[in-house]
Coordinates of C-alpha atoms and ligand atoms in Angstrom, one line a residue:
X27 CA 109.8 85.3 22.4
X28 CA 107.9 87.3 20.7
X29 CA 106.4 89.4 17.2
X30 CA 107.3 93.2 16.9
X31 CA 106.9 95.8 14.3
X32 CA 109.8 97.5 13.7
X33 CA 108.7 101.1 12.1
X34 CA 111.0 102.5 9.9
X35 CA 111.4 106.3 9.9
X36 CA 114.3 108.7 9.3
X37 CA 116.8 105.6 9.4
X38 CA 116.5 103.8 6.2
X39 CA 119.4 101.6 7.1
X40 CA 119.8 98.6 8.2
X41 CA 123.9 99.6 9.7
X42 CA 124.1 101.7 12.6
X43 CA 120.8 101.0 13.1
X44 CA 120.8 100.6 17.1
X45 CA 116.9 100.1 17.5
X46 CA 116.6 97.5 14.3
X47 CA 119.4 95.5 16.4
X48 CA 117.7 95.3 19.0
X49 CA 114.4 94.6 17.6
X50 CA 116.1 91.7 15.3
X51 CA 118.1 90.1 18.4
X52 CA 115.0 90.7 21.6
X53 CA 112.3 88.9 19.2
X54 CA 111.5 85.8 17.6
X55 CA 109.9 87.6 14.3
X56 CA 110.2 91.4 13.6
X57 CA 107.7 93.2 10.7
X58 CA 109.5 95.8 9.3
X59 CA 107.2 98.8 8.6
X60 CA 107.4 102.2 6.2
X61 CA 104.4 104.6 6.7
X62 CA 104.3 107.2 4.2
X63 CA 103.0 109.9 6.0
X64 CA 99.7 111.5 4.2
X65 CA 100.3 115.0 6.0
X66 CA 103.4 114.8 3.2
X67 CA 101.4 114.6 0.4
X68 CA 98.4 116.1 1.1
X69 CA 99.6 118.9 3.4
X70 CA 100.0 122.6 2.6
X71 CA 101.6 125.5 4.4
X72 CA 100.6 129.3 3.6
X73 CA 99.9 127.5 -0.1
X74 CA 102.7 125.6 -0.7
X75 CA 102.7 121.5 -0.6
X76 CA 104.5 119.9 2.1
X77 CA 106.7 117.5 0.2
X78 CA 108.1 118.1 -3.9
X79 CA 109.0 115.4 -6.8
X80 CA 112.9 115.6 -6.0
X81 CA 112.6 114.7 -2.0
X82 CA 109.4 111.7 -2.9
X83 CA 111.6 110.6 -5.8
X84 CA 114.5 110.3 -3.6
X85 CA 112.8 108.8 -0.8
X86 CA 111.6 106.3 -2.8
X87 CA 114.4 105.1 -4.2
X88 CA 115.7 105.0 -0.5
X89 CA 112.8 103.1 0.1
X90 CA 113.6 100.5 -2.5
X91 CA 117.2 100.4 -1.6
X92 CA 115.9 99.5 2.1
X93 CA 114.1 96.5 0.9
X94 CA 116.3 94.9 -0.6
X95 CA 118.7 95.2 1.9
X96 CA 115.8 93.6 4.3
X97 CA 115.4 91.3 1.8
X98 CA 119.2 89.9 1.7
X99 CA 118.5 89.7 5.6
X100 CA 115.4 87.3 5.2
X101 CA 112.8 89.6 5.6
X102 CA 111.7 92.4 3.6
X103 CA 109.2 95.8 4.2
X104 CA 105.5 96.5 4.7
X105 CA 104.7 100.1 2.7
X106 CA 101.6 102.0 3.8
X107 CA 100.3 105.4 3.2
X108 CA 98.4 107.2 6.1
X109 CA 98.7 108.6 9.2
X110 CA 102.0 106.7 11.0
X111 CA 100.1 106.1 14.1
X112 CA 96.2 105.0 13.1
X113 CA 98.6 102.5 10.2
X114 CA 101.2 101.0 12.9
X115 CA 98.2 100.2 16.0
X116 CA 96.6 99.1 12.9
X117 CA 99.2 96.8 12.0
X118 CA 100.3 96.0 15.7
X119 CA 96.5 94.5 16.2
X120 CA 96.1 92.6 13.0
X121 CA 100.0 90.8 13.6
X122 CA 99.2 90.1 16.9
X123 CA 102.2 92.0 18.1
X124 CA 103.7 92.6 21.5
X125 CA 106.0 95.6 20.7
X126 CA 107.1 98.3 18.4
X127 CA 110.5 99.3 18.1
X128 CA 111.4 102.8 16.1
X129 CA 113.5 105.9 15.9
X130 CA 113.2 108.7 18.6
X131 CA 113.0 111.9 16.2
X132 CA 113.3 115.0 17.5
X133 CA 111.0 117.6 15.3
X134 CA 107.6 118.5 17.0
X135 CA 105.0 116.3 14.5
X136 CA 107.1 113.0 14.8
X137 CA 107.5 113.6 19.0
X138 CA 103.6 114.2 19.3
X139 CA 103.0 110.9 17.0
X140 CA 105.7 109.1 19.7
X141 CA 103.6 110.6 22.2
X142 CA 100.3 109.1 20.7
X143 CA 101.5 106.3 19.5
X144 CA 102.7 105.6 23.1
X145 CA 99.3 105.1 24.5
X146 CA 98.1 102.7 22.0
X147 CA 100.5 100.2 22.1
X148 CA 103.7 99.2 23.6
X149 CA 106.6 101.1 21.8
X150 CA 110.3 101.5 22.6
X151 CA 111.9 104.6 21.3
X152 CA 115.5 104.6 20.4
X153 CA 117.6 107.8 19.8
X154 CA 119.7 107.7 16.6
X155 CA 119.6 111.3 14.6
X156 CA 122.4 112.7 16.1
X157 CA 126.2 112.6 16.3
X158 CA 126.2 112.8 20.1
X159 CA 124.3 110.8 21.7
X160 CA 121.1 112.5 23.4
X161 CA 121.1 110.5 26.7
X162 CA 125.2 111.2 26.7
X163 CA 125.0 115.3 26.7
X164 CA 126.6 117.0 29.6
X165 CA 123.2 118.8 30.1
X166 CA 119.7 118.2 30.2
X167 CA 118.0 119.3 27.1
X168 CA 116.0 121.8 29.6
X169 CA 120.0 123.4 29.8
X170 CA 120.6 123.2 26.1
X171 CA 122.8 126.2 25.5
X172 CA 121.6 128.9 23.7
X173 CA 124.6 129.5 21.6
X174 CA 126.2 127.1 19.4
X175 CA 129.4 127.5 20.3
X176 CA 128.8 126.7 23.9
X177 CA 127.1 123.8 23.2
X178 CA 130.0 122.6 20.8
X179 CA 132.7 122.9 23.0
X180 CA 131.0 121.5 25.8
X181 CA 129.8 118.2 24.1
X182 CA 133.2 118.1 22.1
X183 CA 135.2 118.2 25.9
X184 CA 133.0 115.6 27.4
X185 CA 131.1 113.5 25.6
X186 CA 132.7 110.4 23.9
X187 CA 130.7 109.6 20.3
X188 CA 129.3 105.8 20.7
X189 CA 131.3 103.0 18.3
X190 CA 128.7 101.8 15.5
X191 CA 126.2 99.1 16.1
X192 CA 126.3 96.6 14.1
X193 CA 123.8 95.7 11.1
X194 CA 121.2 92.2 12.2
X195 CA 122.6 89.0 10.5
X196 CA 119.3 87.9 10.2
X197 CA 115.5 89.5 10.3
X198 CA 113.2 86.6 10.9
X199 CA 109.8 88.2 9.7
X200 CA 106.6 86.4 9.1
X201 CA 106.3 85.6 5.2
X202 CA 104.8 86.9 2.4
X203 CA 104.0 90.3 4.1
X204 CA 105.9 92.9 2.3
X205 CA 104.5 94.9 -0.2
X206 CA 105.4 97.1 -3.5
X207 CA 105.3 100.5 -3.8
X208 CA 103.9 103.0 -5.6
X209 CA 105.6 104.8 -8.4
X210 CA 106.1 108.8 -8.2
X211 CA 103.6 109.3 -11.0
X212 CA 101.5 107.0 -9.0
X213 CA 101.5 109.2 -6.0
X214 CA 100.4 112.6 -8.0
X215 CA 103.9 113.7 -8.8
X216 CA 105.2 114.7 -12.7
X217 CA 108.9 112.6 -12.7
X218 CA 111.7 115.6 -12.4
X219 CA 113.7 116.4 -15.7
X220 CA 117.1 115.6 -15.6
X221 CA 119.1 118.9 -15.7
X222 CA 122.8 118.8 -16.5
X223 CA 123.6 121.8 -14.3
X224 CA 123.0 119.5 -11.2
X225 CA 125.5 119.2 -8.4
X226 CA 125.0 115.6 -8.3
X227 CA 123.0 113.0 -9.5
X228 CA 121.2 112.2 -6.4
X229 CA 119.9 108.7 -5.8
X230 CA 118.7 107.6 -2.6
X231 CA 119.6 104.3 -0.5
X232 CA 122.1 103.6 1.7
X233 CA 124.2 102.1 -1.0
X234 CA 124.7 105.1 -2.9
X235 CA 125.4 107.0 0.6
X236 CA 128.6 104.7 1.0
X237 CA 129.4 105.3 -2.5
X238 CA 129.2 109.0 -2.0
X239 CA 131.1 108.2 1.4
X240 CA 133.8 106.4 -0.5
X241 CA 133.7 109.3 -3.7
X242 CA 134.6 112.1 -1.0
X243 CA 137.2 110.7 1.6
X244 CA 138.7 107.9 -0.1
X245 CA 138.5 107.9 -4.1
X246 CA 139.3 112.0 -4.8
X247 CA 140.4 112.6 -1.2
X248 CA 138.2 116.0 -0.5
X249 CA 137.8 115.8 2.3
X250 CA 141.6 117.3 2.5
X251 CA 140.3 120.7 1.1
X252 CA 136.6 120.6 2.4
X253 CA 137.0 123.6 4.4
X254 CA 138.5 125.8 1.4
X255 CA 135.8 124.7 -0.5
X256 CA 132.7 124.6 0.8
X257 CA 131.2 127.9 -0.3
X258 CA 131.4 126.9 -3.3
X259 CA 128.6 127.2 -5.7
X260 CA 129.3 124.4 -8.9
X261 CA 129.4 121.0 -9.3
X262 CA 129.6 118.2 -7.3
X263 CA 133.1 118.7 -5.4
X264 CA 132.6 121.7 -3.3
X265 CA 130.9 120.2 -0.4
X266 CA 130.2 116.4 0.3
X267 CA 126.6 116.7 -0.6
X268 CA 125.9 114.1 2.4
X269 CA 122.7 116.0 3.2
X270 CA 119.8 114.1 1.7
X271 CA 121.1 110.6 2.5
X272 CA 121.4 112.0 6.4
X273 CA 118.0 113.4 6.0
X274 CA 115.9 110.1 5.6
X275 CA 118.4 108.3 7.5
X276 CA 120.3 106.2 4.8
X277 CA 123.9 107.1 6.2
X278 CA 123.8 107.7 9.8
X279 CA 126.4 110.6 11.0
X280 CA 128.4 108.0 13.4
X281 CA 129.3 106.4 9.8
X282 CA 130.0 109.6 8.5
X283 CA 132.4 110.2 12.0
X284 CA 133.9 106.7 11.8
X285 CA 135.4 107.3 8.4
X286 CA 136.5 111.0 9.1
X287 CA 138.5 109.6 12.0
X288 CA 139.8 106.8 9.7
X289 CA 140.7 109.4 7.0
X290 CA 143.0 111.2 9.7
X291 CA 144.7 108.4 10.5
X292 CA 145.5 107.0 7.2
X293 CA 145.3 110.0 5.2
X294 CA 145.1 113.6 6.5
X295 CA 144.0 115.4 9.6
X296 CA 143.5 119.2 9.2
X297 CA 141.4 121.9 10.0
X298 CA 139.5 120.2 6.7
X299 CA 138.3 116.8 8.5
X300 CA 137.5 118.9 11.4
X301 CA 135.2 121.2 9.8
X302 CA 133.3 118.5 8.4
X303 CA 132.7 117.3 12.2
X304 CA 132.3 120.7 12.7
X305 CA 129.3 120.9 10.0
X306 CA 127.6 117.9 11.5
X307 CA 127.6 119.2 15.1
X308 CA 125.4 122.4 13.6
X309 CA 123.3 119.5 12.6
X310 CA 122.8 118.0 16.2
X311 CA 122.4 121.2 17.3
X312 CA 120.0 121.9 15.5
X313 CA 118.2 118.3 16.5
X314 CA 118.6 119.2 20.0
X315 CA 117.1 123.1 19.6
X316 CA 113.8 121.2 17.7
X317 CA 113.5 119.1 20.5
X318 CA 113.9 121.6 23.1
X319 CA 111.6 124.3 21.7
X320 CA 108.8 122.4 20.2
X321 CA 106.5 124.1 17.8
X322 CA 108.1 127.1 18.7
X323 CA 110.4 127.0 16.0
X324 CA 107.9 127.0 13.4
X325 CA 106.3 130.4 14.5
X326 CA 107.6 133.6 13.3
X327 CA 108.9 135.0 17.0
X328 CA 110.7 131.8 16.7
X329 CA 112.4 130.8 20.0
X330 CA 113.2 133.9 21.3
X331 CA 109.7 135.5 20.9
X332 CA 111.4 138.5 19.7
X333 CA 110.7 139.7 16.4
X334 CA 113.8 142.0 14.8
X335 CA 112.4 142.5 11.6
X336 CA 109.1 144.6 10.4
X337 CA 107.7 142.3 8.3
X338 CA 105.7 143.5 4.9
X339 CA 103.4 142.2 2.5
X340 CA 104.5 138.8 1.1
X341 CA 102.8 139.9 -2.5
X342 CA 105.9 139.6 -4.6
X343 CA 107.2 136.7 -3.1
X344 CA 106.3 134.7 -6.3
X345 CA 109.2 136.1 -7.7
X346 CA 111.6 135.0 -5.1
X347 CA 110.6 131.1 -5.5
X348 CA 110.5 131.5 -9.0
X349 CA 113.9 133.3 -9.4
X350 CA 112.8 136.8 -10.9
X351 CA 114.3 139.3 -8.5
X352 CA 116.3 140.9 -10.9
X353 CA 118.7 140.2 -8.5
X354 CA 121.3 137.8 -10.4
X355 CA 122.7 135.5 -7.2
X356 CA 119.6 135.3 -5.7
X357 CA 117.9 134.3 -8.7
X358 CA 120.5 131.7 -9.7
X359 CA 120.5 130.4 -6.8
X360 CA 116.9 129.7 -7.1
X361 CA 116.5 128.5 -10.3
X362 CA 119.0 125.6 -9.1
X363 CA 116.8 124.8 -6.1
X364 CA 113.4 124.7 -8.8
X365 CA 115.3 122.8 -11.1
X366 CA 117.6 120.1 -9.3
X367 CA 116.2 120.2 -5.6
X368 CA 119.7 121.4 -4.0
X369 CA 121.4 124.2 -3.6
X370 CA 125.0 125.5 -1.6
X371 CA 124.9 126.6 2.0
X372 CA 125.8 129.9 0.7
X373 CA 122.8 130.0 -1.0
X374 CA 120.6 129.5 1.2
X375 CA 121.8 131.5 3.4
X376 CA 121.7 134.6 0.8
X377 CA 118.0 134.0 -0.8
X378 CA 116.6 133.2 3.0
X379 CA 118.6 136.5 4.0
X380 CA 117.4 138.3 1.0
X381 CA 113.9 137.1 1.0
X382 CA 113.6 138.7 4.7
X383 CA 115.8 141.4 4.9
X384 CA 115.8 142.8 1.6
X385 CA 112.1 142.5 0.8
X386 CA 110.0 141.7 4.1
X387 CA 108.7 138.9 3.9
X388 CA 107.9 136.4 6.5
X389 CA 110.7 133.7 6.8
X390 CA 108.4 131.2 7.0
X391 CA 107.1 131.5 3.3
X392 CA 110.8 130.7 2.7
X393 CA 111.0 127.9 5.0
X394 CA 107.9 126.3 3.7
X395 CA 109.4 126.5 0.0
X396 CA 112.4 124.8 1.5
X397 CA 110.2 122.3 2.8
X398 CA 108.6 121.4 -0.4
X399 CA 111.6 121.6 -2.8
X400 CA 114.8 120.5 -1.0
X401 CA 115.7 117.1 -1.4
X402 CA 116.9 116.9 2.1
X403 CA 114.8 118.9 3.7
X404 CA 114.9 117.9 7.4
X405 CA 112.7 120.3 9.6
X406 CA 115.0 120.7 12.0
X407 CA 118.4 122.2 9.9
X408 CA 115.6 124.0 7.9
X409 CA 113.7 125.9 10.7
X410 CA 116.6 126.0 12.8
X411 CA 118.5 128.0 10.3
X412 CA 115.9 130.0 8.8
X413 CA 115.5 131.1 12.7
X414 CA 119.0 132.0 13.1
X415 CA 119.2 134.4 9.9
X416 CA 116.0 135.8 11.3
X417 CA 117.3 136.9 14.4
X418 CA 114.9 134.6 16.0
X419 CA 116.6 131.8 16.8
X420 CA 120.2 131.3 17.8
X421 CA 122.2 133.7 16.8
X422 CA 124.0 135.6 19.1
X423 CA 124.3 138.4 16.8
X424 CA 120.7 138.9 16.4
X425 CA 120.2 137.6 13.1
X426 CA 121.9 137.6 9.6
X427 CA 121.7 140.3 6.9
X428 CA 124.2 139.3 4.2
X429 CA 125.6 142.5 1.6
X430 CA 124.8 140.3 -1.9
X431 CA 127.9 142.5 -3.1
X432 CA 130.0 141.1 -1.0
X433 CA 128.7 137.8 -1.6
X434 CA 129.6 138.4 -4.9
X435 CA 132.9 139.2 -4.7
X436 CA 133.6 136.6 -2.6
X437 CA 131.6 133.8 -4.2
X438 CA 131.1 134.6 -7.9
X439 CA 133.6 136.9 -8.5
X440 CA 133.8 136.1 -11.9
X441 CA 130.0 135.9 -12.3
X442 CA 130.2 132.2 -13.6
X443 CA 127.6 130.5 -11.2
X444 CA 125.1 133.4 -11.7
X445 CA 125.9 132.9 -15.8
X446 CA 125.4 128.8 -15.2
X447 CA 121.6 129.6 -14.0
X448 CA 120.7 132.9 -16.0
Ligands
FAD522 C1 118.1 128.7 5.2 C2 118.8 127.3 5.3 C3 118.0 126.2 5.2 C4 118.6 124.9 5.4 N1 117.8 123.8 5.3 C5 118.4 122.6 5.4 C6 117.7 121.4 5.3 O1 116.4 121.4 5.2 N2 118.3 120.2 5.4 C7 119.7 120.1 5.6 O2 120.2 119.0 5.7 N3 120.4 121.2 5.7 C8 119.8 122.4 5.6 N4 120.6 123.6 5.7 C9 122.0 123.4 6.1 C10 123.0 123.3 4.9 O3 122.8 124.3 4.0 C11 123.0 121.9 4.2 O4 123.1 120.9 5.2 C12 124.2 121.8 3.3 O5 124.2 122.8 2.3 C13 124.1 120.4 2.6 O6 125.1 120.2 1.7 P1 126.3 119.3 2.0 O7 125.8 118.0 2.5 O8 127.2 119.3 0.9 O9 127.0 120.0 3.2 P2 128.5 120.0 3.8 O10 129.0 121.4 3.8 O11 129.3 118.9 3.2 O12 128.3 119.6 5.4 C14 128.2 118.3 5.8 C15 127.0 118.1 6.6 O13 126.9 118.9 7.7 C16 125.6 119.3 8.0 N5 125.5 120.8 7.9 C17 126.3 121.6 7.1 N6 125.9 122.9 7.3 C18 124.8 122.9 8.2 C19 124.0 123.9 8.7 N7 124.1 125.2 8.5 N8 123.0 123.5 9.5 C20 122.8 122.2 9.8 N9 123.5 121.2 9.3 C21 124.5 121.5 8.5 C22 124.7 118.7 6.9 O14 124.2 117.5 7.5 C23 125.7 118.4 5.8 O15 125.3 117.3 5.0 C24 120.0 124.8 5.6 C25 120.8 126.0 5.6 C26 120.2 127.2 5.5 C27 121.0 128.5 5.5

């Protein structure tokens, strides 16, 4: 029996939490470990910061949420700023450990970490991102298809979604080895104003993911109408808003799943609870396409190495982030992202579509603005769908120019979204 580091990524939870199992149950003491990675906050790309005050603040409060969880469990969590790897050999050495335990991820920075990591100490990787099961596709990522559709109705005809692993009774961990952490101000961030035009009040931890959980299927029962209303553009109710909790991991989508299929029993199934399922596979996709492709997704041929759009100067694309187009949806649109940290599918797929289409500019400025301001930014939904509007990613069409009129009409039609943010 031994002491291992369990290193905390994109899963900060302690239910369906299938490598913290088995790290808790396979050793006498396990040191669990948060690395806040210093490429987040002291990163740039084309100019623009890595990480913004809406994702940190929510992370930490994620963060927080997590130890006290551990905490309940007898143990509690070591926080550390740095690079993830140099920080965890670091800590492996100095606890005399035998093993470190940790989330397989699939984007391109956290694989090449895995990789290093890998040959400094002995690690065990466990996938947990996704819906389906990596090791349980019908394919070998090598045969991902190219199309989402394929790769949905294959996975949905074959492949069984695993039954949740249950949370560790107990965490024996060595004491007195957890630590505080810093506050956002603390870190170089100004604290976000409150703005009463938000979606949602978003607080991170896996406590307020169950409540938010709970809100949707159970308490107002939306998830009955999800699919009528998910373009929507105001308030909270449109859409379930699960995004940022998936994102660092404090509601896995099995626990999503579980529930969904619970709701149809007890409550409803329709075309609504499967779109939701639906929505999430686009999410594994996505996973998988990261994970297949590399750093490919982050270049401007994207994965097809095809380029469908002559790009121009990105001079005025100031006035995109900002929200000064003159162009009312867009600019709403934006304005909610600058102030609040979220916005609507629709949305992002008509300022992503308008910032390349319309005026020229390289998707990746767009996708790097993402990156900094969404609160649930996660590189994979973000590059993968940025690609696919390009026409350089998986779209079978080629890409994704969307008539803002018709948007309109379809959206807004009575303008009061674009009047909400004027
Ligand atoms: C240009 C662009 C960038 C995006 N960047 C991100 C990102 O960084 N992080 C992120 O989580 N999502 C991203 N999305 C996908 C999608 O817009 C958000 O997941 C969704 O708006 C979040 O709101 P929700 O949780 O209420 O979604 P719901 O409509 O309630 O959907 C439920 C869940 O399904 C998943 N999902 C839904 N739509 C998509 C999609 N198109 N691609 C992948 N997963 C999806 C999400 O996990 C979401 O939480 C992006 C979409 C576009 C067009």
């Amino acid at each position: 029996m031994s002491r291992a580091i369990y290193w905390f990524r994109n899963d900060l939870r302690l239910e369906d939490n299938e490598g913290l199992t088995k790290a808790a149950s396979e050793n006498r003491e396990v040191l669990p470990v948060y690395v806040l990675d210093s490429r987040w906050l002291e990163g740039k790309q084309f100019g623009i910061d890595r990480t913004g005050p809406f994702r940190m603040k929510f992370l930490l409060e994620s963060l927080k949420d997590l130890k006290s969880q551990l905490q309940s469990v007898g143990s509690d969590l070591l926080f550390l700023i740095g690079n993830p790897v140099e920080q965890i050999t670091s800590v492996y050495r100095q606890h005399n450990c035998s093993r470190v335990y940790a989330q397989e991820l699939s984007s391109y920075e956290e694989h090449t970490d895995e990789l290093t990591l890998s040959s400094n100490v002995s690690v065990e990787f466990i996938w947990g991102e996704t819906l389906y099961h990596k090791e349980d596709l019908s394919f070998t990522l090598a045969d991902l298809p190219g199309v989402f559709t394929q790769f949905r109705k294959s996975v949905e005809k074959k492949v069984q979604i695993r039954p949740l692993v249950e949370a560790p009774l107990q965490i024996n961990s060595p004491q007195g080895f957890g630590t505080d952490f810093p506050g956002l101000e603390e870190l170089g961030y100004d604290c976000p104003q409150p703005d009463e035009r938000t979606v949602l009040d978003f607080r991170g931890g896996s406590k307020t993911a169950l409540q938010r959980l709970d809100y949707y299927l159970w308490e107002r029962e939306l998830l009955s109408t999800y699919k009528n209303t998910r373009n929507g553009f105001i308030g909270g109710d449109y859409s379930s808003k699960f995004s940022p909790w998936l994102a660092v991991g404090a509601i896995s989508p099995r626990q999503i799943y579980w529930q969904v299929k619970k709701y149809e029993k007890y409550v409803k199934k329709n075309s609504s609870t499967y779109w939701l399922v639906f929505e999430l596979l686009w999410r594994d996709y996505f996973h998988f396409v990261a994970r297949k492709y590399g750093k490919l997704i982050f270049q401007r041929s994207g994965i097809t190495g095809e380029e469908k759009i002559q790009w121009g100067s990105a001079q005025h694309f100031d006035l995109w982030a900002n929200g000064l187009t003159r162009e009312p949806l867009v600019d709403a649109n934006m304005r909610e992202l600058n102030a609040t940290g979220f916005m609507s599918n629709r949305g992002r797929q008509i300022v992503a579509s308008y910032l390349m289409h319309t005026m020229k500019i390289d998707w990746r400025l767009g996708a790097a603005y993402f990156e900094k301001m969404l609160i649930d930014y996660d590189p994979c939904s973000n590059y993968g769908n940025w690609m696919y509007i390009a026409g350089v990613g998986n779209d079978p069409r080629g890409g994704r120019e969307f008539n803002l009129s018709h948007q309109k009409e379809s959206y807004d039609p009575q303008g009061k979204y674009q009047e909400l943010w004027a």
